[in-house]
Amino acid sequence: DVSASVRRLADPVRLQEEVTAVLADLRHGDAAALIAFDRSPVVLAPMSADLATVRDAVRGLEPGHGGTDLAAALQRADALLRDVSATRREVILVSDLQRSGWRDFRGDWRLAPGVELTVHPLPAAAPAADLAIVRAEVPRSIVRDGAAHPLAVRVANHGQQDSADVPVVLTVNER
């Protein structure tokens, strides 16, 4: 899970350490693949018995700014396993398991028979608010006249804790 919520909870090194720990449990002769996902899954390392290649791909994991679609990630992993003939087939999910990551799941899909799911939750570094900008209103055209133009944003709280007086900062071109 390389979604924005993971970025908030764990730095890239922490995420890489968690995935590396999962890979440490694999034995000679096992095969693995690596899928990174936020709103959509991306295969970073295809299914291979060359575990060094998968470990190398882990070094590139870095949480981004996207939302989370856990069902899409699980479906992609399941599809990779469909053509694997092995006595044991397993999807290992490393995620912060944000409830919003299941938003698009309608309950009409399951892992293929014989595929196991193991979940490794990413521990929270510290309690944090789960806030997101869900709407922004900007002027239709902005003339570079040096005058201030109003912007409005709506911030939604998806977390368990109440939040008030939350600072919101707009950054454009690193300014």
Short mmCIF file of C-alpha atoms in Angstrom, two decimals:
data_model
loop_
_atom_site.label_atom_id
_atom_site.label_comp_id
_atom_site.label_asym_id
_atom_site.label_seq_id
_atom_site.Cartn_x
_atom_site.Cartn_y
_atom_site.Cartn_z
CA ASP A 1 0.00 0.00 0.00
CA VAL A 2 1.67 3.19 -1.19
CA SER A 3 -1.35 5.44 -0.70
CA ALA A 4 -1.39 8.88 0.92
CA SER A 5 -2.61 7.45 4.22
CA VAL A 6 0.50 5.24 4.40
CA ARG A 7 2.64 8.30 3.63
CA ARG A 8 1.16 9.92 6.72
CA LEU A 9 1.81 6.87 8.92
CA ALA A 10 5.14 5.55 7.75
CA ASP A 11 8.17 6.97 6.03
CA PRO A 12 9.46 5.12 2.95
CA VAL A 13 12.11 3.29 4.98
CA ARG A 14 9.50 1.95 7.41
CA LEU A 15 7.31 0.71 4.55
CA GLN A 16 10.31 -0.95 2.88
CA GLU A 17 11.29 -2.60 6.18
CA GLU A 18 7.79 -4.04 6.63
CA VAL A 19 7.74 -5.54 3.12
CA THR A 20 11.32 -6.81 3.46
CA ALA A 21 10.32 -8.59 6.69
CA VAL A 22 7.52 -10.35 4.79
CA LEU A 23 9.96 -11.44 2.08
CA ALA A 24 12.37 -12.77 4.72
CA ASP A 25 9.86 -15.55 5.45
CA LEU A 26 10.15 -16.93 1.90
CA ARG A 27 12.28 -20.00 1.29
CA HIS A 28 14.48 -21.17 -1.56
CA GLY A 29 12.20 -22.32 -4.38
CA ASP A 30 9.38 -19.92 -3.46
CA ALA A 31 8.24 -17.39 -6.02
CA ALA A 32 6.95 -13.88 -5.39
CA ALA A 33 5.76 -10.75 -7.13
CA LEU A 34 5.49 -7.17 -5.88
CA ILE A 35 2.45 -5.00 -6.52
CA ALA A 36 2.36 -1.40 -5.32
CA PHE A 37 -1.03 0.27 -5.17
CA ASP A 38 -2.95 3.35 -4.29
CA ARG A 39 -6.09 3.87 -6.41
CA SER A 40 -4.70 1.42 -8.96
CA PRO A 41 -2.25 -1.48 -8.68
CA VAL A 42 1.08 -1.56 -10.52
CA VAL A 43 3.24 -4.69 -10.81
CA LEU A 44 6.75 -3.59 -9.81
CA ALA A 45 8.22 -7.11 -9.98
CA PRO A 46 6.51 -9.90 -11.93
CA MET A 47 6.09 -13.38 -10.45
CA SER A 48 9.54 -14.93 -10.21
CA ALA A 49 11.57 -17.38 -8.15
CA ASP A 50 14.37 -14.79 -8.31
CA LEU A 51 13.60 -13.26 -4.91
CA ALA A 52 16.55 -10.86 -5.23
CA THR A 53 14.70 -9.08 -8.05
CA VAL A 54 11.65 -8.68 -5.83
CA ARG A 55 13.79 -7.41 -2.94
CA ASP A 56 15.42 -4.89 -5.28
CA ALA A 57 11.99 -3.61 -6.30
CA VAL A 58 11.09 -3.07 -2.63
CA ARG A 59 13.80 -0.39 -2.42
CA GLY A 60 11.72 1.71 -4.81
CA LEU A 61 8.58 1.66 -2.67
CA GLU A 62 7.56 5.11 -1.58
CA PRO A 63 4.12 6.22 -0.41
CA GLY A 64 2.52 8.78 -2.69
CA HIS A 65 -0.49 11.07 -2.61
CA GLY A 66 -3.20 8.84 -4.10
CA GLY A 67 -6.28 7.33 -2.53
CA THR A 68 -6.59 3.62 -1.75
CA ASP A 69 -8.43 0.81 -3.52
CA LEU A 70 -7.72 -2.37 -1.59
CA ALA A 71 -10.11 -4.50 -3.66
CA ALA A 72 -8.39 -3.52 -6.94
CA ALA A 73 -5.01 -4.48 -5.45
CA LEU A 74 -6.28 -7.84 -4.22
CA GLN A 75 -7.91 -8.56 -7.58
CA ARG A 76 -4.64 -7.81 -9.38
CA ALA A 77 -2.70 -10.09 -7.01
CA ASP A 78 -5.30 -12.82 -7.44
CA ALA A 79 -4.99 -12.52 -11.23
CA LEU A 80 -1.20 -12.96 -10.97
CA LEU A 81 -1.69 -16.14 -8.96
CA ARG A 82 -4.29 -17.58 -11.30
CA ASP A 83 -1.65 -19.06 -13.62
CA VAL A 84 0.68 -20.24 -10.84
CA SER A 85 0.66 -23.96 -10.19
CA ALA A 86 1.86 -24.35 -6.63
CA THR A 87 0.72 -26.25 -3.57
CA ARG A 88 0.37 -22.97 -1.70
CA ARG A 89 -0.74 -19.65 -3.19
CA GLU A 90 -0.91 -16.62 -0.93
CA VAL A 91 -1.55 -12.89 -1.20
CA ILE A 92 0.24 -10.93 1.51
CA LEU A 93 -1.22 -7.48 2.03
CA VAL A 94 0.92 -4.82 3.74
CA SER A 95 -1.38 -1.88 4.40
CA ASP A 96 -2.67 0.58 6.97
CA LEU A 97 -6.13 -0.83 6.12
CA GLN A 98 -7.91 2.51 5.92
CA ARG A 99 -11.66 2.01 5.82
CA SER A 100 -11.89 4.38 2.83
CA GLY A 101 -9.79 1.85 0.87
CA TRP A 102 -12.86 -0.41 0.66
CA ARG A 103 -15.17 2.37 -0.56
CA ASP A 104 -15.53 0.96 -4.10
CA PHE A 105 -15.87 -2.69 -3.04
CA ARG A 106 -19.39 -4.01 -3.58
CA GLY A 107 -18.92 -7.52 -2.17
CA ASP A 108 -19.29 -9.23 -5.54
CA TRP A 109 -15.76 -10.65 -5.75
CA ARG A 110 -13.64 -13.17 -3.81
CA LEU A 111 -10.14 -14.57 -4.06
CA ALA A 112 -9.88 -17.67 -6.23
CA PRO A 113 -10.33 -21.02 -4.47
CA GLY A 114 -7.10 -22.10 -2.79
CA VAL A 115 -5.66 -18.58 -2.54
CA GLU A 116 -4.99 -17.47 1.03
CA LEU A 117 -4.90 -13.88 2.26
CA THR A 118 -2.48 -12.82 5.00
CA VAL A 119 -2.65 -9.25 6.25
CA HIS A 120 0.30 -7.40 7.75
CA PRO A 121 -1.10 -4.12 9.10
CA LEU A 122 1.26 -1.19 9.12
CA PRO A 123 1.40 0.12 12.66
CA ALA A 124 0.62 3.79 13.11
CA ALA A 125 3.64 5.88 14.01
CA ALA A 126 1.40 8.16 16.05
CA PRO A 127 -2.29 8.99 16.13
CA ALA A 128 -3.05 11.39 13.33
CA ALA A 129 -6.09 13.07 11.87
CA ASP A 130 -7.49 11.60 8.67
CA LEU A 131 -8.36 14.79 6.83
CA ALA A 132 -8.66 15.34 3.09
CA ILE A 133 -9.55 18.19 0.76
CA VAL A 134 -12.66 16.90 -1.00
CA ARG A 135 -13.64 19.99 -2.96
CA ALA A 136 -11.95 23.15 -4.20
CA GLU A 137 -13.53 26.21 -5.76
CA VAL A 138 -11.28 28.45 -7.80
CA PRO A 139 -12.07 31.42 -10.07
CA ARG A 140 -12.82 30.54 -13.69
CA SER A 141 -10.01 32.75 -14.85
CA ILE A 142 -7.26 34.40 -12.98
CA VAL A 143 -5.73 37.46 -14.52
CA ARG A 144 -2.22 38.12 -13.38
CA ASP A 145 -3.10 41.51 -12.04
CA GLY A 146 -1.43 41.09 -8.70
CA ALA A 147 -4.77 41.14 -6.90
CA ALA A 148 -5.84 38.50 -4.43
CA HIS A 149 -8.44 36.04 -5.70
CA PRO A 150 -10.62 33.96 -3.36
CA LEU A 151 -10.23 30.20 -3.19
CA ALA A 152 -12.46 27.92 -1.16
CA VAL A 153 -11.82 24.35 -0.10
CA ARG A 154 -13.91 21.82 1.76
CA VAL A 155 -12.01 19.61 4.17
CA ALA A 156 -13.59 16.33 5.25
CA ASN A 157 -12.70 14.44 8.40
CA HIS A 158 -12.61 10.67 7.75
CA GLY A 159 -11.03 9.88 11.09
CA GLN A 160 -12.27 8.99 14.53
CA GLN A 161 -11.05 12.20 16.22
CA ASP A 162 -12.68 15.62 16.02
CA SER A 163 -10.55 18.31 14.40
CA ALA A 164 -10.94 22.07 14.54
CA ASP A 165 -8.98 25.07 13.30
CA VAL A 166 -7.01 22.95 10.84
CA PRO A 167 -4.46 24.98 8.86
CA VAL A 168 -4.65 24.47 5.09
CA VAL A 169 -1.72 25.53 2.94
CA LEU A 170 -1.75 26.01 -0.85
CA THR A 171 1.55 25.41 -2.59
CA VAL A 172 2.00 26.27 -6.26
CA ASN A 173 5.32 25.72 -8.01
CA GLU A 174 6.95 25.08 -4.63
CA ARG A 175 5.80 28.49 -3.33
#
